[in-house]
Structure formats: C-alpha cells, structure tokens
Coordinates of C-alpha atoms in Angstrom, one line a residue:
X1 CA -21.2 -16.5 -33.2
X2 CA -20.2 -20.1 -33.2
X3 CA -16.6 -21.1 -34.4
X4 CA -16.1 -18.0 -36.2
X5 CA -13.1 -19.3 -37.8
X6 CA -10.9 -16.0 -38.0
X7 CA -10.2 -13.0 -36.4
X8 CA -13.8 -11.2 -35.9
X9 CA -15.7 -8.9 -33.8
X10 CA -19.0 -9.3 -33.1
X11 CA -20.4 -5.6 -33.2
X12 CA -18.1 -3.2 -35.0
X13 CA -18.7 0.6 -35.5
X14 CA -16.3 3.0 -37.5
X15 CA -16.7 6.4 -39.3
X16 CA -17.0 10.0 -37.5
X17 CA -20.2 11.2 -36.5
X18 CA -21.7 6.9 -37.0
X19 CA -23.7 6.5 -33.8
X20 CA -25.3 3.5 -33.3
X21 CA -27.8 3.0 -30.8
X22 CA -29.6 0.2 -29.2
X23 CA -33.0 0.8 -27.4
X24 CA -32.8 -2.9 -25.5
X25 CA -30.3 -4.7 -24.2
X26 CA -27.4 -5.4 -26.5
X27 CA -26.2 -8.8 -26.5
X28 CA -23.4 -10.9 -27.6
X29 CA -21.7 -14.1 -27.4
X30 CA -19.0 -15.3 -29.3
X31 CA -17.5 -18.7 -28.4
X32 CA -14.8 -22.0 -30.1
X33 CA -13.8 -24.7 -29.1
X34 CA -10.8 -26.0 -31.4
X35 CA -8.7 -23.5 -33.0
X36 CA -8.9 -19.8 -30.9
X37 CA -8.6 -16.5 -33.0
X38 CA -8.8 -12.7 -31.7
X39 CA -12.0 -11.3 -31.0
X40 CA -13.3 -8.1 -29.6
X41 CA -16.9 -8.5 -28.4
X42 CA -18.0 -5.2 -29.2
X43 CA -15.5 -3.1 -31.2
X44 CA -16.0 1.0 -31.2
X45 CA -13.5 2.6 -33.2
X46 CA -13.1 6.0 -35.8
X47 CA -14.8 8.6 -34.1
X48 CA -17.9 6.7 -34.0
X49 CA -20.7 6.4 -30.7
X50 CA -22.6 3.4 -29.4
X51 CA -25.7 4.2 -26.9
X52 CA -26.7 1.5 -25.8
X53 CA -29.5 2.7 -23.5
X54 CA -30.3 -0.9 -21.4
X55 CA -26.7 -1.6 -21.2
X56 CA -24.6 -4.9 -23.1
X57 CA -24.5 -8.6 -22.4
X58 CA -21.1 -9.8 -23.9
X59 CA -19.7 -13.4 -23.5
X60 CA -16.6 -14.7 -25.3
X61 CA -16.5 -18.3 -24.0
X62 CA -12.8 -19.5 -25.6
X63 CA -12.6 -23.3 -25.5
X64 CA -10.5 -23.6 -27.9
X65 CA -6.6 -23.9 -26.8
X66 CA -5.3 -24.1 -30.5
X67 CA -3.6 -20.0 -31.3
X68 CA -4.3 -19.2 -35.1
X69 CA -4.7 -15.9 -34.2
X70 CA -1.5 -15.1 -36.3
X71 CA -0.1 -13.5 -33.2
X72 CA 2.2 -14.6 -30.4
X73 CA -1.7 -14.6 -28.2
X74 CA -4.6 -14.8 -29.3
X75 CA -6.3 -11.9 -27.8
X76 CA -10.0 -11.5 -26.3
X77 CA -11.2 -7.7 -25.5
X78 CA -14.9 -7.2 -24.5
X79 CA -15.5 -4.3 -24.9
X80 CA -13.0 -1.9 -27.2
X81 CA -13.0 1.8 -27.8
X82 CA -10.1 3.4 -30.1
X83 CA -9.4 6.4 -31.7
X84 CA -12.2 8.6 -30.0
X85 CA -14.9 6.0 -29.8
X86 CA -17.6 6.9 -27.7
X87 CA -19.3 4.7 -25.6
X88 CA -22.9 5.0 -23.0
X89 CA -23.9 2.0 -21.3
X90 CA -27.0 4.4 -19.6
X91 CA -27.9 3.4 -15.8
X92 CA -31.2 1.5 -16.1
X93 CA -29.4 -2.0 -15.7
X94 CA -26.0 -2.8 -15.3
X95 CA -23.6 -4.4 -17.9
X96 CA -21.8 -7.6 -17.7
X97 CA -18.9 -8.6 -19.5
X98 CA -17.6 -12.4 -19.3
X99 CA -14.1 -13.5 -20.9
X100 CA -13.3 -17.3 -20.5
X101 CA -10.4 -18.5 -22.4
X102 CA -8.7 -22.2 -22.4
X103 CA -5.9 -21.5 -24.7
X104 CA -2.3 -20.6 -23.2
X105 CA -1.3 -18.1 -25.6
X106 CA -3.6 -15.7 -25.2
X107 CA -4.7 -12.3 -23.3
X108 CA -8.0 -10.6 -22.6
X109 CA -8.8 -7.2 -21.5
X110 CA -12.5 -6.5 -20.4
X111 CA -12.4 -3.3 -21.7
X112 CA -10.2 -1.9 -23.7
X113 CA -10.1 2.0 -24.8
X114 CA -6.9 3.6 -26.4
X115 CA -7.8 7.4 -27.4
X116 CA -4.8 7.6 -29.5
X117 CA -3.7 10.9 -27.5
X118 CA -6.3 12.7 -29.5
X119 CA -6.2 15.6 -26.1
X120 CA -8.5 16.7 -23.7
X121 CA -12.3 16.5 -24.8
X122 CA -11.8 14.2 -27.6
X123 CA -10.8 11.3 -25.5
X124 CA -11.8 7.8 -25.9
X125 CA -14.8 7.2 -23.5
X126 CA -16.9 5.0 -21.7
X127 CA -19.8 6.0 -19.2
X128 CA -22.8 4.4 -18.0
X129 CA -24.3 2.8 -14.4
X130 CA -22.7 -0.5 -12.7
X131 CA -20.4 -2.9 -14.9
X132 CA -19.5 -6.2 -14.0
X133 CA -16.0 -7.6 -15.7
X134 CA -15.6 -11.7 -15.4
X135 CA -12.6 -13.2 -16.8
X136 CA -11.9 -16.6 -16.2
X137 CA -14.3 -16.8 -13.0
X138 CA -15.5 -20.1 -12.2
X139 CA -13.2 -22.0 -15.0
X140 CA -10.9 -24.4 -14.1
X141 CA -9.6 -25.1 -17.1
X142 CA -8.2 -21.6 -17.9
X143 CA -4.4 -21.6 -19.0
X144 CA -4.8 -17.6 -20.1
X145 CA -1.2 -15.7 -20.3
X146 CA -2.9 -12.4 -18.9
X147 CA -5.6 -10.9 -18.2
X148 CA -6.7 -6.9 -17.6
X149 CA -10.4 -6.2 -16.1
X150 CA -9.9 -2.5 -17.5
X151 CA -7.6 -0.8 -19.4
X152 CA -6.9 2.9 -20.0
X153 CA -4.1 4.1 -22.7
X154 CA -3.3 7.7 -24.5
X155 CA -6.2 9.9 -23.2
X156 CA -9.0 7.3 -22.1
X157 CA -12.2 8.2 -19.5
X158 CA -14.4 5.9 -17.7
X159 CA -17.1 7.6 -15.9
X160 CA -19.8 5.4 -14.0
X161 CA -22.6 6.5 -11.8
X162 CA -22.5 3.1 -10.2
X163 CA -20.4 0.2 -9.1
X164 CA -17.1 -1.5 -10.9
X165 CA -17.1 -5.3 -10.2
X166 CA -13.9 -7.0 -12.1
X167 CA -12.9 -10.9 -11.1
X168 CA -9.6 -11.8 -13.0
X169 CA -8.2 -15.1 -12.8
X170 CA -4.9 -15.5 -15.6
X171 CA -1.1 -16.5 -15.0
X172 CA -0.8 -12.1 -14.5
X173 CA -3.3 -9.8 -13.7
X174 CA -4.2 -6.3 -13.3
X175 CA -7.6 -5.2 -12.5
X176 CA -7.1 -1.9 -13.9
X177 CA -4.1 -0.4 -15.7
X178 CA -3.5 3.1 -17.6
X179 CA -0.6 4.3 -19.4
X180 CA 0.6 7.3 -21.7
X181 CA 2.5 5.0 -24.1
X182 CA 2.7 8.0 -26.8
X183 CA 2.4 11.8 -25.9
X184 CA 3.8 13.0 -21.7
X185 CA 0.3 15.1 -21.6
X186 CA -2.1 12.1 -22.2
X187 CA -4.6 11.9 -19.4
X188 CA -7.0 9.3 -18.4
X189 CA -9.1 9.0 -15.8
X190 CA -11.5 7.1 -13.9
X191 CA -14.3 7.9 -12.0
X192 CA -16.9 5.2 -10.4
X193 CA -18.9 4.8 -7.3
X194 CA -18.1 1.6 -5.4
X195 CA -14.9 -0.2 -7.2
X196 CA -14.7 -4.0 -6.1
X197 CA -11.4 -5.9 -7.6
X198 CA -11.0 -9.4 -7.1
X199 CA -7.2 -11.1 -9.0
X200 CA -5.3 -14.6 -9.3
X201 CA -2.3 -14.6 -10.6
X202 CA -1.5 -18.4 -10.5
X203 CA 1.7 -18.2 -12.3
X204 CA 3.2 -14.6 -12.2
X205 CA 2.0 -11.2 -10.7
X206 CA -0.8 -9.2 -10.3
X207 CA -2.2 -6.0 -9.0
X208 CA -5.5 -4.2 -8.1
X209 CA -4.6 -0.8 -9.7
X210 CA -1.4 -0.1 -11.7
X211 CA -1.5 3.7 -12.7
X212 CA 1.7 4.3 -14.9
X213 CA 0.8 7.8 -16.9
X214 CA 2.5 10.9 -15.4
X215 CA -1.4 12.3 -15.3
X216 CA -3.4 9.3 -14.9
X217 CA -6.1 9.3 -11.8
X218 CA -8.7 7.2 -10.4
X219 CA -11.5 8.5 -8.4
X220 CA -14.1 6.2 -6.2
X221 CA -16.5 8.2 -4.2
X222 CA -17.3 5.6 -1.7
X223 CA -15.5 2.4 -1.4
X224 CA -12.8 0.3 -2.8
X225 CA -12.4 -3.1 -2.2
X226 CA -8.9 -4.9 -4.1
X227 CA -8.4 -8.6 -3.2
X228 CA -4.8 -9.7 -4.9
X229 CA -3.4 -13.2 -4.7
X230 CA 0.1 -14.1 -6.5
X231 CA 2.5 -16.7 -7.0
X232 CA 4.9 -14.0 -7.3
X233 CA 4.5 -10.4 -7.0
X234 CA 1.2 -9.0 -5.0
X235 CA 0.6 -5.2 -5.3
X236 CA -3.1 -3.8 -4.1
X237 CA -2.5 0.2 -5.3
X238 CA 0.5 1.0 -7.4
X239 CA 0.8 4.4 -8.6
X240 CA 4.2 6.1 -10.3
X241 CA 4.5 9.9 -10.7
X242 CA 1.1 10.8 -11.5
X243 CA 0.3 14.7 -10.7
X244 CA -3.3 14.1 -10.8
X245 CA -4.5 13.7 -7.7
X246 CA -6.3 10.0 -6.6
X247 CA -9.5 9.3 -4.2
X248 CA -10.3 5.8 -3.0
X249 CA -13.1 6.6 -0.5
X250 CA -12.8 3.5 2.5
X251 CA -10.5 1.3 1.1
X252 CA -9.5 -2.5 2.1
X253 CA -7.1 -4.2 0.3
X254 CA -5.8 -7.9 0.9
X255 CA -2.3 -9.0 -0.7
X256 CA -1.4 -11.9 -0.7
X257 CA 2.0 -13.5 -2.4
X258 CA 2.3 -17.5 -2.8
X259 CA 6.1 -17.8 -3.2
X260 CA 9.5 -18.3 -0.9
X261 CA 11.6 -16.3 -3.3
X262 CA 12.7 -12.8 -2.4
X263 CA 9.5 -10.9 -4.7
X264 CA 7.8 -7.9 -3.1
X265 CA 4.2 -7.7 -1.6
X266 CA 2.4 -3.7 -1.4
X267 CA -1.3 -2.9 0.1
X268 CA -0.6 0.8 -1.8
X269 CA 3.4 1.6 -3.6
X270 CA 2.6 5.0 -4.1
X271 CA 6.1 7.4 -6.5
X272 CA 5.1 11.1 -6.0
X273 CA 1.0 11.9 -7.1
X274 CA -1.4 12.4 -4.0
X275 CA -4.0 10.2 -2.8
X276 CA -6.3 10.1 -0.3
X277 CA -8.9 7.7 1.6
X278 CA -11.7 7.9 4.2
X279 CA -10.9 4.4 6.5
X280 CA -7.9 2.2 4.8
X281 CA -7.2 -1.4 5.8
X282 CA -4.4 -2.9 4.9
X283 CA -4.0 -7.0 5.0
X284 CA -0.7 -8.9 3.5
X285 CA 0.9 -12.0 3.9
X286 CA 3.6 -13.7 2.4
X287 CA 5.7 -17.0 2.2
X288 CA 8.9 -15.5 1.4
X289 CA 8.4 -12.0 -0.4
X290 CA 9.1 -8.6 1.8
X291 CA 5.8 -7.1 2.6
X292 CA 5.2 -3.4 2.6
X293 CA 1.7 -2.1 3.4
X294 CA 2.5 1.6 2.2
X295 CA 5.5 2.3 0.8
X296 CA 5.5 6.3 -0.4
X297 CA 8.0 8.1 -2.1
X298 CA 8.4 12.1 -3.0
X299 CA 9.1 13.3 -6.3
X300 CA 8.6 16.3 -8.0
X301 CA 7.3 18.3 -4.9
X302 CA 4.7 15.3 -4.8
X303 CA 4.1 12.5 -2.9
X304 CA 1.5 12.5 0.0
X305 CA -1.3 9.7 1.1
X306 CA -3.9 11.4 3.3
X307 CA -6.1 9.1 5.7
X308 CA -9.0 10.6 7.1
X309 CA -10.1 8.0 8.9
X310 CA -8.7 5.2 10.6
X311 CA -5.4 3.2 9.4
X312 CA -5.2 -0.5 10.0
X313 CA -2.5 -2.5 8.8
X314 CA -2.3 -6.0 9.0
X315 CA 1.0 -8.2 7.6
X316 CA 2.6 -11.1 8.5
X317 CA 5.4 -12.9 6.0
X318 CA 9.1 -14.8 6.4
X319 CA 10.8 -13.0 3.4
X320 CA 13.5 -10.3 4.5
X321 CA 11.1 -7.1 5.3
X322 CA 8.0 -6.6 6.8
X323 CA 7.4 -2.6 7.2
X324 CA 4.0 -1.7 8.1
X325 CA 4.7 2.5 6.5
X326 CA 7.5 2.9 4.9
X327 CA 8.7 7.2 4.1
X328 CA 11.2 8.8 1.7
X329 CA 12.6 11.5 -0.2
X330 CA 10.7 14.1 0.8
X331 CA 7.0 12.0 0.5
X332 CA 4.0 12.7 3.4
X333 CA 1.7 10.1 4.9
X334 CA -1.3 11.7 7.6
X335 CA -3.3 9.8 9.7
X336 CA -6.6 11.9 11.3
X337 CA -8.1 8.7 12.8
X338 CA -7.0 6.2 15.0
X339 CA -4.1 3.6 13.5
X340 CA -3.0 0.0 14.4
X341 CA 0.3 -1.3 12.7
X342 CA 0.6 -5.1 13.4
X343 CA 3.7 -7.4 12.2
X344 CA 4.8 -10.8 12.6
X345 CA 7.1 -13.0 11.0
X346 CA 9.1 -16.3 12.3
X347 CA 12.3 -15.8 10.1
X348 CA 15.4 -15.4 12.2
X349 CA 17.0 -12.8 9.1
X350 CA 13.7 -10.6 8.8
X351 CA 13.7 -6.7 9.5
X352 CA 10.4 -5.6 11.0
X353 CA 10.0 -1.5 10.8
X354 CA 6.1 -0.3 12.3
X355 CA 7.4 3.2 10.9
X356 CA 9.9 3.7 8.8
X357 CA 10.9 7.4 7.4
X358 CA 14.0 8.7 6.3
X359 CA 15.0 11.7 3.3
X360 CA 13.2 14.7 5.0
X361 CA 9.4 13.0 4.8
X362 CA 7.0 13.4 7.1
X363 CA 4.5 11.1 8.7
X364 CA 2.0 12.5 11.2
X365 CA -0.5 10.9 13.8
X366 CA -3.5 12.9 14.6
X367 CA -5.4 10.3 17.1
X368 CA -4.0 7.3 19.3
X369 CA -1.7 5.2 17.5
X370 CA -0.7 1.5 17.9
X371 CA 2.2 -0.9 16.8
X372 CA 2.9 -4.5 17.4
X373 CA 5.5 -6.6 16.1
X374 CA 5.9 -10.1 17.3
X375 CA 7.8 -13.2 16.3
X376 CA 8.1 -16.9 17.3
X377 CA 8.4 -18.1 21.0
X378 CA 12.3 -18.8 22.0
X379 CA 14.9 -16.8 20.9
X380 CA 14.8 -14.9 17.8
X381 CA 17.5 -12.9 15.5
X382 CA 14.4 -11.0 14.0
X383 CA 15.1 -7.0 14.0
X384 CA 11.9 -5.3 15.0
X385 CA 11.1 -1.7 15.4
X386 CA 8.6 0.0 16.1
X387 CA 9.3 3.4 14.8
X388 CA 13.0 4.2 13.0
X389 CA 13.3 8.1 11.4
X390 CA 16.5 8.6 9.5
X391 CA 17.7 11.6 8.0
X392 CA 15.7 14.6 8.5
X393 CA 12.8 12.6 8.8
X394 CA 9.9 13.9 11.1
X395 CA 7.2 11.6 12.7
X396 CA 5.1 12.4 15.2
X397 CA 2.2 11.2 17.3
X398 CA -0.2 13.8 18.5
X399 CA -2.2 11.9 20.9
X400 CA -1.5 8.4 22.3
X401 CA 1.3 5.7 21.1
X402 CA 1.5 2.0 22.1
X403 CA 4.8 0.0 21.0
X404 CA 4.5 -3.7 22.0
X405 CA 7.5 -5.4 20.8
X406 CA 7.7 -9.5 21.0
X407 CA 11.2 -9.4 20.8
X408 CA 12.4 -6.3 23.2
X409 CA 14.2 -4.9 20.5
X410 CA 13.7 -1.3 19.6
X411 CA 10.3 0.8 20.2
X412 CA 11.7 3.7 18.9
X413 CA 14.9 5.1 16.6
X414 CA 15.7 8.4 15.4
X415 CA 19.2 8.1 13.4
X416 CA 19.2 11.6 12.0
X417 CA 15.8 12.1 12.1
X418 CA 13.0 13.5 14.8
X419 CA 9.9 11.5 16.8
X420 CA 7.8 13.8 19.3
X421 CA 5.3 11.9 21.3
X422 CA 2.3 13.3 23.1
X423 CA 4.0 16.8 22.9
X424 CA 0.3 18.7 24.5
X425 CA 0.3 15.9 27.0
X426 CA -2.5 13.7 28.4
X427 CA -2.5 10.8 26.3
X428 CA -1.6 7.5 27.2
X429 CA 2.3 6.2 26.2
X430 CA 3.3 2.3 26.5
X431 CA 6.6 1.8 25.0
X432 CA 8.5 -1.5 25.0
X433 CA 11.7 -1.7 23.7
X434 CA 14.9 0.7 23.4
X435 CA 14.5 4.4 22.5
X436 CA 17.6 5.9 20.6
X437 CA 18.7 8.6 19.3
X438 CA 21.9 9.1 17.2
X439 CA 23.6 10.7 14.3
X440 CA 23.4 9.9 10.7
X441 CA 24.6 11.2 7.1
X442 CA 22.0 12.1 4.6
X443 CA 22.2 11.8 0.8
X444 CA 23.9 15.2 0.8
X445 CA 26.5 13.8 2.9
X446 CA 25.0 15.9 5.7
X447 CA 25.6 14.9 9.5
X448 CA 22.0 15.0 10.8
X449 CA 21.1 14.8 14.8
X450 CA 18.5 12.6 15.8
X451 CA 16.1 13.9 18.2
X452 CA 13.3 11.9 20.3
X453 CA 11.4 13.2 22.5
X454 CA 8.4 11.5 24.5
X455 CA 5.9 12.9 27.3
X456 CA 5.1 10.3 29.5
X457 CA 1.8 12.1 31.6
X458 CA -0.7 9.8 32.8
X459 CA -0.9 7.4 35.8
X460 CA -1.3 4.5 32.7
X461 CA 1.9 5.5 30.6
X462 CA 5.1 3.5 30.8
X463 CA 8.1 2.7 29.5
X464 CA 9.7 -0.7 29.4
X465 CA 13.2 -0.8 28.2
X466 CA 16.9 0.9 27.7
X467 CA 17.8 4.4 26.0
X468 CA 20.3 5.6 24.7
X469 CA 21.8 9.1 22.6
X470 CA 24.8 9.8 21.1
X471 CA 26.9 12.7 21.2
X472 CA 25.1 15.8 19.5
X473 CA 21.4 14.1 19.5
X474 CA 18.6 14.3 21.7
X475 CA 16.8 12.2 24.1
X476 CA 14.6 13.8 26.2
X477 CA 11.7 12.2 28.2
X478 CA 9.2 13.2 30.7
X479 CA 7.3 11.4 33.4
X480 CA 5.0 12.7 35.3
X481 CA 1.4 12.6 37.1
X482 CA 2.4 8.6 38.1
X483 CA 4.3 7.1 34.8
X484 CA 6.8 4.9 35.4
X485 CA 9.9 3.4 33.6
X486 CA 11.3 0.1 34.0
X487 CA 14.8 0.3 33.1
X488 CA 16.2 -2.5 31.0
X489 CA 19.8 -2.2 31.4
X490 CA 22.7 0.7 30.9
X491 CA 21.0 4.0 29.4
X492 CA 21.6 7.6 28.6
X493 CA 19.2 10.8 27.8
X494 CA 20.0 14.2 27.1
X495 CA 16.8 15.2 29.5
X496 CA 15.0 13.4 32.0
X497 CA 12.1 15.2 34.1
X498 CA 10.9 12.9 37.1
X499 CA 7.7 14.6 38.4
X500 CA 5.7 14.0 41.4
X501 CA 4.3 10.6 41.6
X502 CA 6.3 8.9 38.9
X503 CA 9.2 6.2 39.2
X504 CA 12.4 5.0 37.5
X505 CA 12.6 1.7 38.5
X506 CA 16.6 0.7 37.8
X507 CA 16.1 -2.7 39.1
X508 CA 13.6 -3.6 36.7
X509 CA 16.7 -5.8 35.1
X510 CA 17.1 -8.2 37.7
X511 CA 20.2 -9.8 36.3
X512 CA 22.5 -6.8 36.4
X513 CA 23.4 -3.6 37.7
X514 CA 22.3 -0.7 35.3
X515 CA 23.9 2.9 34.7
X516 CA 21.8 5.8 33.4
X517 CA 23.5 8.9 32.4
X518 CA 21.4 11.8 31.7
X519 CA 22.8 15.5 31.3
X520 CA 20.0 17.2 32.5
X521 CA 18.1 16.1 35.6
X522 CA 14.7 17.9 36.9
X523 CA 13.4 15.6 39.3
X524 CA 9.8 17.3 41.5
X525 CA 9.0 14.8 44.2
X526 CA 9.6 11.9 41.8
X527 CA 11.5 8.1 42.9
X528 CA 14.4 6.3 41.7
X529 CA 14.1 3.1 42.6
X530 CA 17.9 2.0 43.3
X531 CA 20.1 -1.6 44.2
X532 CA 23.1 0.0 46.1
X533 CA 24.6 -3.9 46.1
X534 CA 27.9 -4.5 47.7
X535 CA 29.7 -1.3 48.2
X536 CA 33.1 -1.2 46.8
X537 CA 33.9 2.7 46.2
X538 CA 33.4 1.8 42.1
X539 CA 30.0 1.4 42.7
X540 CA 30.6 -1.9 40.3
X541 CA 28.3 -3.9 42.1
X542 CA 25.1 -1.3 42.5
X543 CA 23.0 0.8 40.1
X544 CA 24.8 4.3 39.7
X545 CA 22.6 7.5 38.5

C-alpha cells in the first residue's frame, strides 16, 4: 500500500471465533512519503485468530513528515492484538517487523497487544518462533517522538520458542514495556528464549525493560542482552512492585547516559518482585547522571535479585553517585559466584558506594568478592567506599574480599548496620582504606549498633588503613597464620586477636605517631611493630598501644 491517504491497516481481522490463516508467508508493506497517517501493519482485534503458519513480513516505511493523522502523533503499530486477539507466528521461520518513520509527531510500537483485562485464559496473545522488531534502524533521517519494540497492557502474553531481537532508535524508547492501566489483577507475561534489546534515545530516555503492572513478568530461559544509550535517562531492567516472579537467564546489560545534568543511569532498578539470573554483567557510564548498577528496594515482603552465577559490575560517571549495589527497606540481593564491583569517576563532589545497604536488607557473598573504586591522579574530594551498611543492614562475604580504594578513603562502614568477613576462615582479605563501625537511628527512630567484624587468616591477607568504633558498636578483627596490618594513623577496635606469625605494623604512617585503642587484646606469639620516639613520659612523640 502506497500513499494510502488515511488512517488504514493493512490486514485487519474482527469478529469472535474469525480465524484467519495463512499457509505461506504473510507479507505487508505499507509506506508515504508526504502527508503521514496511522497505520497498524497487521491489526487482530474482537476475539478473532490469525495463524500464520510461515510467519509475517511487515514494513511500514513512513517518509512522510506531514501529521494528518488527526491525532497529536501519528501512530505506526506492526503488529496489533486487542480485545482477545489471537495471534501464531509458528516456528518454521522467523518474523520480521520493520517501522521507519520521518515525521516528528509520531510513535510506533512493534507490537502492540492490549487484552482489555478480559482475565486469565482469555488474554490477548502472541506466540510463535524468533521475531525480529526494527524501528528506525539504519535511518538517519528519523525525527520519531517514541518508539516501543513490544508492548504489553491489561492481560497480554507473548510466548516464543525462539529468540526476541528489537533495535529502537526514537527521541524515547523502551524495548519492552507492560502495564495494568485498568483492572489491579491484570497479568501479562513474557516468555522467550534468547531476548536481545538494542535502544537510542537521542533526545529523551530510554530503557531495556520497563515492567509497571503489579503482576507483570518476563521470563528468558537463556540469555538477555539490553544495550541502552540516552541523552537523558538510561535504565537496562526496571521493574516496580510486580509479585510475579522474573528470570533473565545470563544477562549483560550496557547503560549508557549522554548528558551533564543530574538524571539517573540503572543496569537493573528493581521496587519489591523477585528476579533472578544465571551470570549478570553490568556496564554504565555517564557524563553527569548518578549511576546505579542495581538499586533494589523491599516492599510488600518482596524484593530479592538472586545471582547464580558471577556478578560483574562495571561504572564509571562524573554526576553525584556512582554505587555499584545499592540495598533498602528490607530488599535481598545474593551472589553464589564470584563478583567484581569496579568504580571510577573524576568529579571532586561524587559519592562512590561498592556496597551500599541500609533498612534491614540483606546482601550476601557466597564466593570471593572484589571492589575497586578509583579516581583522578592528585588530590581528590571524591567519597569512596567500598562497603557502607546502615541501619540493620546485614552484608556479608563468605569466602574472600578485596577493597582497593584509589583514594584511601573508607574500605568498609557499618553505621548501624553489620559486615562479617571470612567468618569460617581461609580465604584471602585485602582491605585498603578505614574500617568503622558506629551508631545510627533507623526510620523507627531506633539507635542501632554497628558491628564489623573481619578474619584476617592467610599469609596473603592484609589490611591497609585506620579503624575506628564508637561507643556501643563493634570492631572486631583477627589476624592470624601471617596477616598483617599496616596501620594508617590513630585507631580503635572493640577486639583485636594477634596470632602467631602476624604483624601490626604502627609505623606504617611514616609522618606521625599513631594510637590504637582496643578493649580487648588476645595477642598468641603475634608482633607489634612500634616507634618509641623521644621519650617524654606522655608518650607524645612514640606510638602508644
């Protein structure tokens, strides 16, 4: 269909039990190049069923940058299913949808279903084998307002046995959205294979998944793959209160946000629901928004990302936060494999946080875990932690931690909250930076004690830098079997345990004369290495235990 002229589809089915089915490959192309109107590819509406058993061909090729739509947008949907529509793609060959649109004021969705909140078994529907979803791919001449590779409203399902390719390119996109926009008990769901999502938002925000509905889920049983760049806003998984559980299989996701204004950047922003993943990777950068790679929050009793691989986050921006895992209210993040956390940034005002939990959450560390934070060379305001638990907050590392901080700022913080480290021993621990522990009111205006405690056990382990507790909290840390400490100026502990083999080296801090303060002292055949300076009776010119 050349130049249609109005508002048209180019397949349209309607009526209950009217099934329409094609036994070769459905194809259709639809295209203008002056005046642009609405179209929907292939409309499936009313009950009615399309089988189209060697999948579609669909093209909507939009030159045209005049709106007589008779909307504010002209609007472009592939492929749309409505009110209980019905649609089989079959798995012989894969489908392709294309969407290219010129004209400003308009929108597209690649597929579109709404199932009108019709309940569970009459939903709108789409299954079939591998679908590919281009909008706007390859054209440079695209001014589209927004663009949608799938979306899922009121009761919707999209089941493929095979793969989910979607390219967006639009001033805002999502690569696939759901909502409940009429009834609370609306579910939709998706289920593919491999999901790959590639999104440019070149003049607002995007995202790789956006799931809004309070039961909405999306299931991949082997790998997802979300690339997002932004001017603004850059989210790779963004889920809000769902109750229906989420699977991603391995996961990478790459965020990326264009702007130096104060927007946000997320690899997953998870509000209660579940989710879990086999191996995730995590890679954001930003010119100026605060990067988060997960930020989870409990609600509802919910709220828990499970890893069961590996963990590998990557982010480096100049806006005012870059947290690698940020905790609250309740929410749990687990980690079975291995995990390396690695920030930078080069503004002087940023915050850094490798681990950041507070509200009573819980993040745990099955395997070995790793955290870097780095700035620029020369002296730097940057605030950089490696792990800070507020608040009744417990983290823990079962195996192995490294902390390599740029800056020497803090390795590890418990304001009101509790980090254990290496608690069964024989793991290697490489801290830099100070270790705290202090009190802290929680939401309930509760006084919570924080509580570190680290096992420092083989002849690698080491700590580089100062400690320090405050009245009521705990700072307890053991080193033994060779593990040494290089004290970094004044510090106190609650416990210290000096086996045999193992040093405290007080002189580490060449330019002064340190203090450490500990309450309890079990020291086995263990060294203190000591400046006794000028002696003066003080002792204000040598190291004092």
């Amino acid at each position: 269909m050349v130049a249609p002229g109005k508002n048209c589809a180019g397949i349209y089915t309607y009526g209950r039990n009217n099934t329409t089915t094609a036994n070769e490959r459905v194809t259709v192309t639809m295209s203008d190049t002056g005046d642009a109107y609405g179209y929907n590819g292939i409309f499936v509406d009313g009950v009615s069923k399309l089988d189209a058993k060697k999948g579609i061909e669909l093209t909507i090729n939009g030159l045209g940058t005049n709106n007589q739509s008779g909307e504010a947008q002209a609007w472009r949907h592939g492929l749309r299913i409505e009110t209980q529509g019905k649609v089989d793609l079959g798995t012989d060959i894969g489908s392709v949808i294309t969407i290219n649109s010129n004209a400003a004021e308009s929108y597209a969705n690649g597929v579109f279903v709404d199932g009108s909140s019709a309940g569970s078994g009459s939903e709108a529907s789409i299954k079939g084998g591998d679908l590919t979803v281009n909008i706007n791919k390859d054209n440079e001449l695209q001014q589209m307002d927004y663009a949608a590779g799938v979306t899922l409203y009121n009761g919707s399902k999209m089941e493929l046995a095979g793969d989910l390719d979607i390219y967006l390119e639009a001033a805002g996109v999502d690569g696939i959205r759901a909502n409940n926009l009429n009834n609370y008990s609306d579910i939709n769901t998706l289920q593919v294979k491999n999901l790959a999502i590639y999104g440019k938002a070149v003049n607002g925000s995007g995202s790789g998944i956006y799931l809004m509905g309070e039961h909405d889920s999306a299931n991949v049983s082997d790998s997802t793959k979300i690339e997002v760049t932004a001017e603004y806003d850059a989210f790779g998984i963004v889920i809000e209160g769902s109750d229906t559980a989420s699977s991603f299989g391995a996961t990478t996701i790459d965020v990326t946000s264009k702007t130096e204004n104060n927007n946000d950047v997320h690899g997953i922003k998870q509000f209660g629901a579940q989710t879990d993943y086999a191996d995730l990777i995590i890679n954001a950068q930003s010119d100026g928004a605060d990067i988060f790679g997960i930020s989870l929050v409990g609600h509802d009793g919910a709220g828990i990302v499970e890893v069961a691989g590996d963990l590998n986050i990557k982010a480096n921006g100049n806006g005012r936060y870059v947290n690698g895992v940020e905790v609250s209210a309740l929410g749990k993040l687990s980690v079975s494999g291995k995990t390396d956390i690695d920030l930078s940034s080069d503004n002087d005002q940023a915050s850094m946080y490798g681990v950041y939990a507070q509200e009573h959450s819980k993040v745990a560390f099955a395997d070995d875990a790793r955290i870097t934070t780095t700035t620029h060379a020369g002296n730097s305001n940057t605030r950089m932690y490696g792990i800070y638990s507020r608040t009744d907050a417990e983290v823990a590392f079962a195996k192995g931690l490294t902390v390599k901080n740029g800056n020497l700022g803090a390795a590890m913080i418990a304001e009101g909250g509790k980090v254990e480290v290496n608690m069964a021993g024989g793991n290697d621990v490489k801290l830099e930076g100070t270790v705290g522990s202090s009190a802290m009111y929680n939401s309930a205006h509760e006084l919570t004690y924080g509580t570190v405690k680290i096992n420092f056990d083989t002849a690698q382990a080491y700590f580089s830098g100062r400690s320090y507790k405050t009245e009521g909290s705990i700072n307890d840390l053991q080193f033994t079997n060779g593990s040494y400490w290089d004290m970094k100026g004044n510090s106190s502990l609650t416990d210290l345990t000096v086996g045999k083999g193992s040093v405290v080296n007080m002189t580490a801090d060449s330019g002064r004369y340190c203090s450490l303060q500990v309450d309890n002292l079990t020291a086995a055949d263990g060294t203190f290495v000591m400046n006794a300076g000028a002696v003066d009776g003080g002792g204000s010119y040598s190291d004092k235990l």
